[in-house]
Amino acid sequence: MCGIVGAVARRNVVPILLNGLLRLEYRGYDSAGLVVVRDGKLTRVRSIGRVAELEQKSANTHGELGIAHTRWATHGMPSERNAHPHLSCDLIAVVHNGIIENYEALRADLNARGYEFTSDTDTEVIAHLIHSHYAQNSLLVATQMALAQLVGAYAIGVVAADNPHQLIAARKGSPLLLGVGESEHFVASDMSALLQVTKNVVYLEEGDVVEVNLADYRIFDVQGKAVKRAVHVSELNNDSVELGEYQHYMQKEIHEQPQALADTLESVCNSRSMVPGIFGAEANTVFPQVESILILACGTSHHAGMVARYWLEELAGIQCTVEIASEYRYRTSVANPKTLVVTISQSGETADTLAALNHAKQTGHEFTLAICNVPESAIVRQSKLRLMTRAGPEIGVASTKAFTTQLAALFLLTLVLAKLRGRLSSEREQQFLHELRHLPSAVKKVLALEPQIAELSKYFADKHHALFLGRGLHYPIALEGALKLKEISYIHAEAYPAGELKHGPLALVDKDMPVVSVAPNDALLEKLKSNLQEVRARGGELYVFADANTHIKEAEGIHILQMPEHAGYLSPILHTIPLQLLAYYVALQKGTDVDKPRNLAKSVTVE
Ligand code: F6R
């Protein structure tokens, strides 16, 4: 969701800005722009559509200081006039991610003071505010004064036409990091944009403002006090953000799941037993006190939480509630200080999940655990305990490997709590460890079904709706399958617990409504088979994703995808894979933009 790149160097920074924007494309955007400072002037180039168009338009633009942006529209339509950077009086240029909540009042005030607005965005007020303070102050101080007037969330980059070697950047509620080079410095929304120039990175903290110069940089905290922040060496490498042999990032990321799972489970699978310490040193004192679990997350991460509820209640015998973060944050709830609040997030920056975490803390929850894919993200930093999924960067907007690694992490949480609560015998622990070690190769076997799934996808391409059914542990997997299909193929898809079918959705079933059923060989299989009969009896076409010994036979109107194994409690992980592939191949047939589906953004850093 919106991306920022900025650079100050002794070389033309335009290729760096453009390359950085290309790396941020995955976040989702509808327009792009850049500005460079040269000979005391600002040169701005903007375009709607892809960064490639901006690249063409900026072929003759040069400068050693610049900021650039990909915009995902919030205030104002996607259009060139609303694209960033926004200028004030041809002197100040600003790029911004986030939302300024009090922009209307600020805009009215600035209007009254003679400032003219040329866009519908909230960002333009920032440019004018900085300009209004700049006559009497340095760019740093003018920016700090402007920020003090803002209510809302932001990551910003600022340059001034008469300040050829300096850029100011700041963050509050939206991610931003500083890249440290040799006599050149950079800022960006995430590391993938900076790998082209440096691996040395400073993760800016909430409220930080940084003055970035050629030779050095100075960081000021939320109180305006100069602070030192550690320089980290990023572990990301360019290969992990390259497409390689695959057609799309989503396809690559689906295929990376065996490795992502092996990496996430590495520390546990290499040991002989499960210990709380994998969640951080404090887990040893926190976990024994925990009486219940509250899981908070959005979208796909929320589905992972829903699966975990079945595991936690059944295996660990611990009461578990799962809530959508955007609902929980505005609900008056009763806190139990002995509840462990678990947030699940790929990005660690999702605004609603972060706000829900803070809301939980304010209502009296002290025990917090983040399950996250980005180590330095806000959600991880603000939680007491953490378990990192090691999925590597996920570029495709539709979450795939992040989801299955979240499930693996949540299964570990279940086992550690089950053991602490005396519900896991050492034989059972060894059995589960064995199953976890086997998981990557079991996933590989499911991936080998790709050609069959590609064939099945042909039945879906001309449909407008689809129904997904699952029961128990696999109901959230049906939800996830439906979400994947709607996100990237734009086919309307709904998921139901199969037992709910005759309470309403059966009315929709006819030959034009494909019904996908997640059918593992578990205790609910016989009940599910009856539900499938109900569909067949109404002329519905069934697509059954079965596993070993499910014994459902191909027949007219019943298409079976036979998976090779049944993975017991880990079955939701295996059953996710064919649903991801189905969505992918249906989207290919429909020719949609698989990695950047319309209207969606990767990191939802605004409410
Ligand atoms: C769907 C998807 C989203 C995210 C959601 C939460 O494919 O990717 O539903 O799961 O926006 O994002 P994170 O996990 O980064 O908090």
Coordinates of C-alpha atoms and ligand atoms in Angstrom, one line a residue:
M1 CA 0.0 0.0 0.0
C2 CA 1.8 3.1 -1.2
G3 CA 5.6 3.0 -1.5
I4 CA 8.3 5.5 -0.8
V5 CA 11.9 5.7 -2.1
G6 CA 14.3 8.6 -1.6
A7 CA 18.0 9.1 -2.3
V8 CA 20.8 11.6 -1.9
A9 CA 24.0 10.7 -3.7
R10 CA 26.8 12.0 -5.9
R11 CA 25.3 10.3 -8.9
N12 CA 22.0 10.5 -10.8
V13 CA 19.4 9.0 -8.4
V14 CA 16.6 8.7 -11.0
P15 CA 17.5 5.1 -11.9
I16 CA 17.7 4.2 -8.2
L17 CA 14.3 5.8 -7.5
L18 CA 12.7 4.0 -10.5
N19 CA 14.3 0.6 -9.7
G20 CA 13.2 1.1 -6.0
L21 CA 9.6 1.8 -7.1
L22 CA 9.6 -1.3 -9.3
R23 CA 10.6 -3.3 -6.2
L24 CA 7.7 -1.8 -4.3
E25 CA 5.1 -2.5 -7.0
Y26 CA 4.0 -5.5 -5.2
R27 CA 2.6 -3.3 -2.4
G28 CA -0.2 -2.3 -4.8
Y29 CA -0.6 1.1 -6.4
D30 CA -2.5 3.0 -9.1
S31 CA -0.1 5.9 -10.0
A32 CA 3.5 6.8 -9.5
G33 CA 5.7 9.9 -9.4
L34 CA 9.1 11.3 -8.6
V35 CA 10.7 14.6 -8.0
V36 CA 14.4 15.6 -8.3
V37 CA 16.2 18.7 -7.1
R38 CA 18.6 20.3 -9.6
D39 CA 20.0 23.8 -10.1
G40 CA 17.7 25.1 -7.4
K41 CA 14.6 23.7 -9.1
L42 CA 12.2 20.9 -8.5
T43 CA 11.5 18.7 -11.5
R44 CA 8.4 16.5 -11.0
V45 CA 7.2 13.6 -13.3
R46 CA 4.0 11.7 -12.5
S47 CA 1.9 9.1 -14.3
I48 CA -1.1 7.0 -13.7
G49 CA -0.7 3.2 -14.2
R50 CA 2.6 1.3 -14.1
V51 CA 6.0 2.4 -13.0
A52 CA 7.2 1.5 -16.5
E53 CA 5.2 4.5 -17.8
L54 CA 6.9 6.8 -15.3
E55 CA 10.2 5.4 -16.4
Q56 CA 9.5 6.4 -20.0
K57 CA 8.3 9.9 -19.0
S58 CA 11.4 10.5 -16.9
A59 CA 14.0 9.4 -19.5
N60 CA 15.5 12.9 -19.6
T61 CA 15.3 13.7 -15.8
H62 CA 18.5 13.8 -13.8
G63 CA 19.3 14.8 -10.3
E64 CA 21.4 13.8 -7.3
L65 CA 18.6 14.2 -4.7
G66 CA 15.1 12.9 -5.2
I67 CA 12.0 11.3 -3.7
A68 CA 9.6 8.9 -5.4
H69 CA 6.2 7.3 -4.7
T70 CA 3.7 4.7 -5.7
R71 CA 0.2 5.8 -4.7
W72 CA -2.7 3.6 -3.7
A73 CA -5.7 6.0 -3.7
T74 CA -7.4 6.9 -0.4
H75 CA -8.3 10.6 -0.7
G76 CA -9.1 11.4 -4.3
M77 CA -9.3 9.3 -7.5
P78 CA -6.3 7.7 -9.0
S79 CA -5.2 10.5 -11.4
E80 CA -2.0 12.3 -12.3
R81 CA -3.0 15.4 -10.3
N82 CA -3.5 13.3 -7.2
A83 CA -0.2 11.3 -7.7
H84 CA 2.7 12.2 -5.4
P85 CA 5.0 14.0 -5.0
H86 CA 2.9 17.1 -4.0
L87 CA 4.5 20.5 -4.1
S88 CA 4.2 23.7 -2.3
C89 CA 5.1 26.9 -4.2
D90 CA 7.6 25.0 -6.3
L91 CA 9.9 25.0 -3.2
I92 CA 8.8 22.0 -1.1
A93 CA 8.0 18.5 -2.4
V94 CA 6.5 15.7 -0.2
V95 CA 5.7 12.0 -0.7
H96 CA 3.5 10.4 1.9
N97 CA 2.1 7.0 2.9
G98 CA -0.8 6.9 5.5
I99 CA -3.8 9.1 6.2
I100 CA -3.9 12.5 7.7
E101 CA -7.2 12.5 9.7
N102 CA -7.4 16.3 10.4
Y103 CA -6.5 17.3 6.8
E104 CA -9.9 19.1 6.2
A105 CA -9.4 21.5 9.0
L106 CA -5.7 22.1 8.0
R107 CA -6.7 22.6 4.4
A108 CA -9.3 25.2 5.3
D109 CA -6.8 27.0 7.4
L110 CA -4.1 26.9 4.7
N111 CA -6.6 28.0 2.1
A112 CA -7.5 31.0 4.3
R113 CA -3.8 31.8 4.4
G114 CA -3.6 31.9 0.6
Y115 CA -2.3 28.4 -0.2
E116 CA -3.7 26.9 -3.4
F117 CA -4.5 23.3 -3.6
T118 CA -4.1 21.4 -6.9
S119 CA -5.1 17.9 -5.7
D120 CA -7.8 16.2 -3.6
T121 CA -5.3 14.5 -1.4
D122 CA -4.6 14.8 2.3
T123 CA -0.9 14.9 1.5
E124 CA -0.9 18.3 0.0
V125 CA -1.5 19.9 3.4
I126 CA 1.8 18.5 4.6
A127 CA 3.7 20.2 1.7
H128 CA 2.0 23.6 2.5
L129 CA 2.5 23.3 6.2
I130 CA 6.2 22.6 5.8
H131 CA 6.4 25.5 3.4
S132 CA 4.6 27.8 5.9
H133 CA 7.4 27.1 8.5
Y134 CA 10.3 27.0 6.1
A135 CA 10.9 30.7 5.7
Q136 CA 12.1 31.0 9.3
N137 CA 13.4 27.5 9.9
S138 CA 15.6 24.8 8.6
L139 CA 14.0 22.0 6.5
L140 CA 14.3 19.7 9.5
V141 CA 12.7 22.1 12.0
A142 CA 10.0 23.1 9.5
T143 CA 9.1 19.5 9.0
Q144 CA 9.0 18.8 12.7
M145 CA 6.7 21.7 13.2
A146 CA 4.4 20.6 10.5
L147 CA 4.3 17.0 11.8
A148 CA 3.3 18.3 15.2
Q149 CA 0.1 19.7 13.6
L150 CA -0.9 16.4 12.0
V151 CA -3.3 13.8 13.4
G152 CA -3.0 10.4 11.7
A153 CA -0.5 8.0 10.3
Y154 CA 2.4 8.8 8.0
A155 CA 5.7 7.9 6.5
I156 CA 7.0 10.9 4.6
G157 CA 9.9 12.1 2.5
V158 CA 10.6 15.8 2.0
V159 CA 13.0 17.8 -0.2
A160 CA 13.4 21.5 -0.9
A161 CA 14.4 23.1 -4.2
D162 CA 17.1 25.3 -2.4
N163 CA 18.6 22.4 -0.4
P164 CA 20.4 20.3 -2.9
H165 CA 22.0 17.6 -0.7
Q166 CA 19.4 16.9 2.0
L167 CA 16.2 15.0 2.5
I168 CA 14.0 14.7 5.5
A169 CA 12.0 11.6 6.3
A170 CA 9.7 10.7 9.2
R171 CA 7.4 7.9 10.3
K172 CA 4.5 7.4 12.6
G173 CA 2.2 4.5 12.0
S174 CA 3.6 3.6 8.5
P175 CA 6.9 1.8 8.0
L176 CA 10.0 3.5 6.8
L177 CA 13.7 2.6 6.8
L178 CA 17.0 4.3 6.1
G179 CA 19.6 2.8 3.8
V180 CA 23.2 3.6 4.7
G181 CA 25.7 3.7 1.8
E182 CA 29.1 5.2 1.4
S183 CA 28.6 9.0 1.1
E184 CA 25.1 8.4 -0.1
H185 CA 21.9 7.6 1.8
F186 CA 18.4 6.3 1.0
V187 CA 15.0 5.9 2.5
A188 CA 12.3 3.4 1.5
S189 CA 9.1 1.8 2.7
D190 CA 10.8 -1.6 2.7
M191 CA 14.1 -3.2 2.2
S192 CA 13.4 -4.8 -1.2
A193 CA 13.6 -1.3 -2.7
L194 CA 17.1 -0.7 -1.3
L195 CA 18.9 -4.0 -2.0
Q196 CA 20.1 -2.5 -5.3
V197 CA 22.2 0.0 -3.4
T198 CA 22.9 -1.2 0.1
K199 CA 22.3 -3.9 2.7
N200 CA 22.9 -1.6 5.7
V201 CA 19.7 -0.5 7.1
V202 CA 18.3 1.5 10.1
Y203 CA 14.7 0.7 11.0
L204 CA 13.2 4.0 12.0
E205 CA 11.0 3.9 15.1
E206 CA 7.6 5.3 15.8
G207 CA 7.8 9.1 15.7
D208 CA 11.4 9.3 14.4
V209 CA 12.4 12.1 12.1
V210 CA 15.7 11.7 10.1
E211 CA 17.8 14.4 8.4
V212 CA 19.5 12.6 5.6
N213 CA 22.7 14.2 4.1
L214 CA 25.3 12.9 1.7
A215 CA 27.9 12.2 4.3
D216 CA 25.8 11.5 7.4
Y217 CA 22.4 11.4 8.9
R218 CA 20.8 12.5 12.2
I219 CA 17.8 10.8 13.8
F220 CA 15.5 12.6 16.3
D221 CA 12.9 10.7 18.3
V222 CA 9.3 11.6 19.0
Q223 CA 10.4 14.2 21.6
G224 CA 12.8 15.8 19.2
K225 CA 15.9 14.4 21.0
A226 CA 18.8 13.2 18.9
V227 CA 19.1 9.4 19.1
K228 CA 21.3 6.7 17.8
R229 CA 19.6 3.7 16.1
A230 CA 21.4 0.4 15.3
V231 CA 22.5 -0.3 11.7
H232 CA 21.5 -3.8 10.7
V233 CA 22.8 -5.8 7.8
S234 CA 19.7 -7.1 5.9
E235 CA 19.6 -10.8 5.4
L236 CA 17.4 -10.3 2.3
N237 CA 19.1 -11.0 -1.0
N238 CA 18.2 -10.0 -4.5
D239 CA 17.4 -13.6 -5.5
S240 CA 14.6 -13.8 -2.9
V241 CA 12.9 -10.9 -4.7
E242 CA 13.6 -12.0 -8.2
L243 CA 11.0 -14.0 -10.2
G244 CA 13.5 -16.6 -11.6
E245 CA 11.9 -19.4 -13.6
Y246 CA 8.3 -18.6 -12.6
Q247 CA 5.6 -16.7 -14.4
H248 CA 4.3 -14.9 -11.3
Y249 CA 5.5 -14.2 -7.8
M250 CA 2.4 -16.0 -6.5
Q251 CA 3.4 -19.2 -8.4
K252 CA 6.9 -18.9 -7.1
E253 CA 5.7 -18.4 -3.6
I254 CA 3.4 -21.3 -3.7
H255 CA 6.3 -23.4 -4.8
E256 CA 8.6 -22.0 -2.1
Q257 CA 6.3 -23.5 0.6
P258 CA 8.3 -26.6 1.3
Q259 CA 11.4 -24.5 2.0
A260 CA 9.5 -21.8 3.9
L261 CA 8.1 -24.4 6.2
A262 CA 11.4 -26.2 6.6
D263 CA 13.0 -22.8 7.6
T264 CA 10.2 -21.9 10.0
L265 CA 10.4 -25.2 11.7
E266 CA 14.2 -25.5 11.6
S267 CA 15.0 -24.8 15.2
V268 CA 12.3 -27.2 16.4
C269 CA 12.9 -30.0 14.0
N270 CA 16.6 -30.0 14.8
S271 CA 15.9 -30.6 18.4
R272 CA 14.4 -33.5 20.4
S273 CA 11.8 -31.6 22.2
M274 CA 9.5 -28.5 22.2
V275 CA 10.4 -25.7 24.6
P276 CA 8.7 -22.3 25.3
G277 CA 12.1 -20.5 24.7
I278 CA 11.4 -20.5 20.9
F279 CA 8.9 -17.7 21.6
G280 CA 11.5 -15.6 23.4
A281 CA 13.1 -15.8 26.8
E282 CA 10.1 -14.4 28.7
A283 CA 7.9 -17.3 27.4
N284 CA 9.2 -19.4 30.2
T285 CA 7.6 -17.2 32.8
V286 CA 4.6 -16.1 30.7
F287 CA 3.3 -19.4 29.3
P288 CA 2.7 -21.2 32.6
Q289 CA 0.4 -18.3 33.7
V290 CA -1.7 -18.3 30.6
E291 CA -5.3 -19.3 31.0
S292 CA -6.8 -18.5 27.6
I293 CA -5.8 -17.2 24.1
L294 CA -7.2 -14.3 22.1
I295 CA -6.0 -14.3 18.5
L296 CA -6.2 -11.0 16.5
A297 CA -5.6 -10.7 12.8
C298 CA -7.0 -9.7 9.4
G299 CA -7.7 -11.6 6.2
T300 CA -5.7 -14.6 5.5
S301 CA -3.8 -14.3 8.8
H302 CA -7.2 -14.4 10.5
H303 CA -8.0 -17.7 8.8
A304 CA -4.7 -19.1 10.2
G305 CA -6.0 -18.0 13.7
M306 CA -9.3 -19.8 13.0
V307 CA -7.4 -23.1 12.3
A308 CA -5.3 -22.6 15.5
R309 CA -8.4 -22.4 17.6
Y310 CA -9.3 -26.0 16.8
W311 CA -5.7 -27.1 17.6
L312 CA -5.4 -25.1 20.8
E313 CA -8.7 -26.2 22.3
E314 CA -8.4 -29.8 21.3
L315 CA -4.7 -30.5 21.9
A316 CA -3.7 -28.0 24.5
G317 CA -7.2 -27.8 26.2
I318 CA -7.0 -24.0 26.4
Q319 CA -9.9 -21.7 25.6
C320 CA -9.3 -19.7 22.5
T321 CA -11.2 -16.8 20.8
V322 CA -10.3 -15.5 17.4
E323 CA -11.3 -12.0 16.3
I324 CA -11.0 -9.8 13.3
A325 CA -8.6 -7.0 14.4
S326 CA -10.7 -4.2 12.9
E327 CA -13.7 -5.3 14.9
Y328 CA -11.9 -6.0 18.2
R329 CA -10.2 -2.6 18.2
Y330 CA -13.5 -0.7 18.4
R331 CA -15.3 -3.1 20.7
T332 CA -15.7 -2.8 24.4
S333 CA -14.3 -6.0 25.7
V334 CA -13.5 -7.5 29.0
A335 CA -9.8 -8.2 29.5
N336 CA -8.4 -11.1 31.4
P337 CA -4.8 -10.3 32.3
K338 CA -4.1 -14.1 32.1
T339 CA -5.0 -14.2 28.5
L340 CA -2.3 -14.4 25.9
V341 CA -3.0 -12.0 23.0
V342 CA -1.6 -13.5 19.8
T343 CA -1.4 -11.2 16.8
I344 CA -0.8 -12.9 13.4
S345 CA 0.6 -10.8 10.5
Q346 CA 2.7 -11.4 7.5
S347 CA 3.8 -7.8 7.2
G348 CA 3.8 -6.8 10.9
E349 CA 2.5 -3.4 9.8
T350 CA -1.2 -4.0 9.2
A351 CA -2.8 -0.9 10.7
D352 CA -5.9 -2.7 12.2
T353 CA -3.8 -5.5 13.7
L354 CA -1.3 -3.1 15.2
A355 CA -4.2 -0.9 16.6
A356 CA -5.9 -4.1 18.0
L357 CA -2.7 -5.0 19.7
N358 CA -2.4 -1.6 21.3
H359 CA -6.1 -1.7 22.2
A360 CA -5.6 -5.0 24.0
K361 CA -2.6 -3.6 25.9
Q362 CA -4.6 -0.6 26.9
T363 CA -7.5 -2.7 28.2
G364 CA -5.1 -4.6 30.5
H365 CA -3.5 -7.4 28.5
E366 CA 0.2 -7.7 29.3
F367 CA 0.9 -11.1 27.7
T368 CA 1.4 -10.5 23.9
L369 CA 2.8 -12.7 21.3
A370 CA 3.4 -11.8 17.6
I371 CA 3.6 -14.4 14.8
C372 CA 5.0 -12.5 12.0
N373 CA 7.2 -12.6 8.9
V374 CA 9.1 -9.3 9.3
P375 CA 11.4 -9.2 12.2
E376 CA 11.7 -5.4 12.7
S377 CA 8.1 -4.7 12.1
A378 CA 6.0 -2.6 14.5
I379 CA 3.8 -5.6 15.6
V380 CA 6.9 -7.6 16.6
R381 CA 8.6 -4.7 18.3
Q382 CA 5.5 -3.9 20.3
S383 CA 4.9 -7.5 21.5
K384 CA 6.5 -9.2 24.5
L385 CA 6.9 -12.6 22.8
R386 CA 7.4 -13.5 19.1
L387 CA 7.8 -16.3 16.8
M388 CA 9.1 -15.4 13.3
T389 CA 7.8 -17.3 10.3
R390 CA 10.7 -17.6 8.0
A391 CA 8.8 -17.5 4.7
G392 CA 11.1 -14.9 3.1
P393 CA 9.7 -11.9 1.3
E394 CA 6.2 -12.4 0.0
I395 CA 5.7 -10.2 -3.1
G396 CA 2.4 -11.5 -4.6
V397 CA -0.5 -9.6 -3.0
A398 CA -2.4 -12.8 -2.3
S399 CA -0.8 -14.4 0.7
T400 CA 0.3 -18.0 0.3
K401 CA 3.6 -19.1 1.9
A402 CA 3.0 -16.6 4.8
F403 CA -0.3 -18.5 5.6
T404 CA 1.1 -22.0 5.7
T405 CA 4.1 -20.9 7.8
Q406 CA 1.8 -19.1 10.2
L407 CA -0.1 -22.4 10.5
A408 CA 3.2 -24.2 11.3
A409 CA 4.1 -21.5 13.9
L410 CA 0.6 -21.8 15.5
F411 CA 0.9 -25.6 15.6
L412 CA 4.2 -25.1 17.5
L413 CA 2.4 -22.8 19.9
T414 CA -0.2 -25.5 20.4
L415 CA 2.3 -28.2 21.2
V416 CA 4.3 -26.0 23.6
L417 CA 1.2 -25.1 25.5
A418 CA -0.1 -28.7 25.4
K419 CA 3.2 -29.9 26.9
L420 CA 3.2 -27.2 29.6
R421 CA -0.4 -28.2 30.5
G422 CA 0.5 -31.9 30.8
R423 CA -1.5 -32.9 27.7
L424 CA 1.4 -34.0 25.5
S425 CA 3.1 -37.3 26.3
S426 CA 6.7 -37.7 25.2
E427 CA 5.6 -40.3 22.6
R428 CA 3.1 -38.0 21.2
E429 CA 5.6 -35.2 21.1
Q430 CA 8.0 -37.3 19.2
Q431 CA 5.2 -38.4 16.8
F432 CA 4.3 -34.7 16.1
L433 CA 8.0 -33.8 15.7
H434 CA 8.3 -36.6 13.1
E435 CA 5.2 -35.3 11.3
L436 CA 6.6 -31.7 11.3
R437 CA 9.9 -33.0 9.8
H438 CA 7.9 -34.8 7.1
L439 CA 5.7 -31.8 6.3
P440 CA 7.9 -30.1 3.6
S441 CA 8.1 -33.3 1.6
A442 CA 4.4 -33.9 2.0
V443 CA 3.8 -30.4 0.6
K444 CA 6.1 -31.2 -2.3
K445 CA 4.0 -34.2 -3.2
V446 CA 0.9 -32.0 -3.3
L447 CA 2.6 -29.4 -5.5
A448 CA 3.3 -32.2 -7.9
L449 CA -0.5 -32.2 -8.6
E450 CA -0.2 -28.8 -10.3
P451 CA -1.0 -30.1 -13.8
Q452 CA -4.2 -31.8 -12.7
I453 CA -5.3 -28.6 -10.8
A454 CA -4.5 -26.6 -14.0
E455 CA -6.9 -28.9 -15.8
L456 CA -9.6 -28.5 -13.2
S457 CA -9.3 -24.7 -13.3
K458 CA -10.8 -24.7 -16.8
Y459 CA -14.2 -25.5 -15.4
F460 CA -14.2 -22.3 -13.4
A461 CA -13.0 -19.7 -15.8
D462 CA -16.4 -18.9 -17.2
K463 CA -18.3 -19.1 -13.9
H464 CA -19.4 -16.0 -11.9
H465 CA -19.8 -17.6 -8.5
A466 CA -18.3 -20.6 -6.5
L467 CA -19.1 -22.2 -3.2
F468 CA -16.4 -23.7 -0.9
L469 CA -17.3 -26.2 1.8
G470 CA -15.3 -27.6 4.7
R471 CA -15.9 -28.9 8.2
G472 CA -14.0 -28.5 11.4
L473 CA -10.3 -27.7 11.0
H474 CA -10.9 -27.4 7.3
Y475 CA -13.7 -24.8 7.4
P476 CA -11.1 -22.0 7.7
I477 CA -9.3 -23.6 4.8
A478 CA -12.5 -23.4 2.7
L479 CA -12.6 -19.7 3.7
E480 CA -9.0 -19.2 2.6
G481 CA -9.7 -21.0 -0.7
A482 CA -12.7 -18.8 -1.4
L483 CA -10.7 -15.7 -0.5
K484 CA -7.8 -16.6 -2.8
L485 CA -10.2 -17.2 -5.7
K486 CA -12.1 -14.0 -5.3
E487 CA -8.9 -11.9 -4.8
I488 CA -7.1 -12.9 -7.9
S489 CA -9.8 -14.2 -10.4
Y490 CA -12.6 -11.8 -9.3
I491 CA -15.0 -14.7 -9.2
H492 CA -17.4 -14.2 -6.4
A493 CA -16.7 -17.1 -3.9
E494 CA -18.2 -17.9 -0.5
A495 CA -17.2 -20.5 2.0
Y496 CA -19.5 -22.3 4.4
P497 CA -19.1 -24.9 7.0
A498 CA -20.7 -27.8 5.1
G499 CA -23.3 -28.4 7.8
E500 CA -24.7 -25.0 7.2
L501 CA -25.5 -25.8 3.5
K502 CA -29.2 -26.6 4.1
H503 CA -29.7 -23.6 6.3
G504 CA -29.5 -21.3 3.3
P505 CA -26.8 -21.5 0.7
L506 CA -28.2 -24.7 -0.9
A507 CA -30.8 -22.4 -2.6
L508 CA -27.9 -21.1 -4.8
V509 CA -26.7 -24.5 -6.0
D510 CA -27.3 -25.3 -9.6
K511 CA -25.1 -26.4 -12.6
D512 CA -23.5 -22.9 -12.8
M513 CA -22.3 -22.8 -9.2
P514 CA -19.2 -25.0 -8.8
V515 CA -18.9 -26.4 -5.3
V516 CA -15.4 -27.0 -4.0
S517 CA -15.2 -29.3 -1.1
V518 CA -12.2 -29.7 1.2
A519 CA -12.5 -33.4 2.0
P520 CA -9.8 -34.8 4.3
N521 CA -10.1 -38.3 5.7
D522 CA -11.0 -37.2 9.2
A523 CA -13.7 -37.8 11.8
L524 CA -16.2 -35.5 9.9
L525 CA -15.7 -37.2 6.5
E526 CA -19.0 -39.2 6.6
K527 CA -21.0 -36.1 7.5
L528 CA -19.3 -34.2 4.7
K529 CA -20.2 -37.0 2.2
S530 CA -23.9 -36.5 3.1
N531 CA -23.5 -32.8 2.5
L532 CA -22.0 -33.5 -0.9
Q533 CA -25.0 -35.7 -1.8
E534 CA -27.2 -32.8 -1.0
V535 CA -25.3 -30.8 -3.6
R536 CA -25.3 -33.5 -6.2
A537 CA -29.1 -34.0 -5.8
R538 CA -29.6 -30.4 -6.8
G539 CA -27.5 -30.7 -10.0
G540 CA -24.5 -29.0 -8.4
E541 CA -21.0 -29.8 -9.9
L542 CA -18.6 -30.9 -7.2
Y543 CA -14.9 -30.5 -7.1
V544 CA -13.7 -32.6 -4.2
F545 CA -10.2 -32.1 -2.8
A546 CA -9.7 -35.5 -1.1
D547 CA -6.8 -37.2 0.6
A548 CA -5.6 -40.7 1.2
N549 CA -8.5 -43.2 1.8
T550 CA -11.3 -40.7 1.5
H551 CA -13.0 -43.1 -0.9
I552 CA -15.2 -40.7 -2.8
K553 CA -15.5 -41.9 -6.4
E554 CA -15.3 -39.8 -9.6
A555 CA -18.8 -39.8 -11.3
E556 CA -20.8 -37.6 -13.4
G557 CA -20.7 -34.2 -11.8
I558 CA -18.1 -35.3 -9.2
H559 CA -14.5 -34.3 -10.0
I560 CA -11.9 -35.7 -7.5
L561 CA -8.4 -34.3 -6.8
Q562 CA -6.8 -37.1 -4.9
M563 CA -4.0 -36.0 -2.6
P564 CA -1.4 -38.6 -1.7
E565 CA -1.4 -38.5 2.1
H566 CA -3.6 -37.6 5.1
A567 CA -1.5 -35.5 7.5
G568 CA -3.7 -35.7 10.6
Y569 CA -3.7 -32.4 12.5
L570 CA -1.4 -30.9 9.9
S571 CA -3.9 -31.6 7.1
P572 CA -5.1 -28.0 6.8
I573 CA -1.6 -27.1 5.6
L574 CA -1.6 -29.7 2.9
H575 CA -5.2 -28.9 1.8
T576 CA -4.4 -25.2 1.4
I577 CA -1.9 -25.9 -1.5
P578 CA -4.4 -27.1 -4.1
L579 CA -6.8 -24.3 -3.3
Q580 CA -4.0 -21.7 -3.9
L581 CA -3.1 -23.4 -7.2
L582 CA -6.7 -23.5 -8.2
A583 CA -7.1 -19.8 -7.7
Y584 CA -3.8 -19.2 -9.5
Y585 CA -4.8 -21.2 -12.6
V586 CA -8.3 -19.8 -12.8
A587 CA -6.8 -16.3 -12.6
L588 CA -4.4 -17.2 -15.5
Q589 CA -7.3 -18.3 -17.6
K590 CA -9.1 -15.1 -16.9
G591 CA -6.0 -13.1 -17.7
T592 CA -6.1 -11.0 -14.5
D593 CA -3.0 -9.3 -12.9
V594 CA -2.2 -12.2 -10.6
D595 CA 0.4 -10.6 -8.5
K596 CA -1.3 -7.2 -8.3
P597 CA -5.0 -7.8 -8.3
R598 CA -7.2 -4.7 -8.8
N599 CA -8.0 -2.5 -5.8
L600 CA -5.8 -4.5 -3.4
A601 CA -2.5 -3.6 -1.6
K602 CA 0.0 -5.9 0.0
S603 CA 0.6 -4.1 3.2
V604 CA -2.6 -2.5 4.5
T605 CA -1.0 0.3 6.6
V606 CA -4.1 2.4 6.7
E607 CA -7.4 1.7 8.3
Ligands
F6R1 C1 -5.1 -12.2 1.4 C2 -4.2 -11.3 2.1 C3 -4.7 -10.4 3.2 C4 -3.8 -10.3 4.4 C5 -4.3 -9.2 5.3 C6 -3.4 -9.2 6.6 O1 -4.4 -12.9 0.4 O2 -3.0 -11.3 1.9 O3 -6.0 -10.8 3.5 O4 -3.7 -11.6 5.0 O5 -4.3 -8.0 4.7 O6 -2.1 -8.9 6.3 P1 -0.9 -9.2 7.3 O7 -0.8 -10.7 7.4 O8 0.3 -8.6 6.7 O9 -1.3 -8.5 8.6

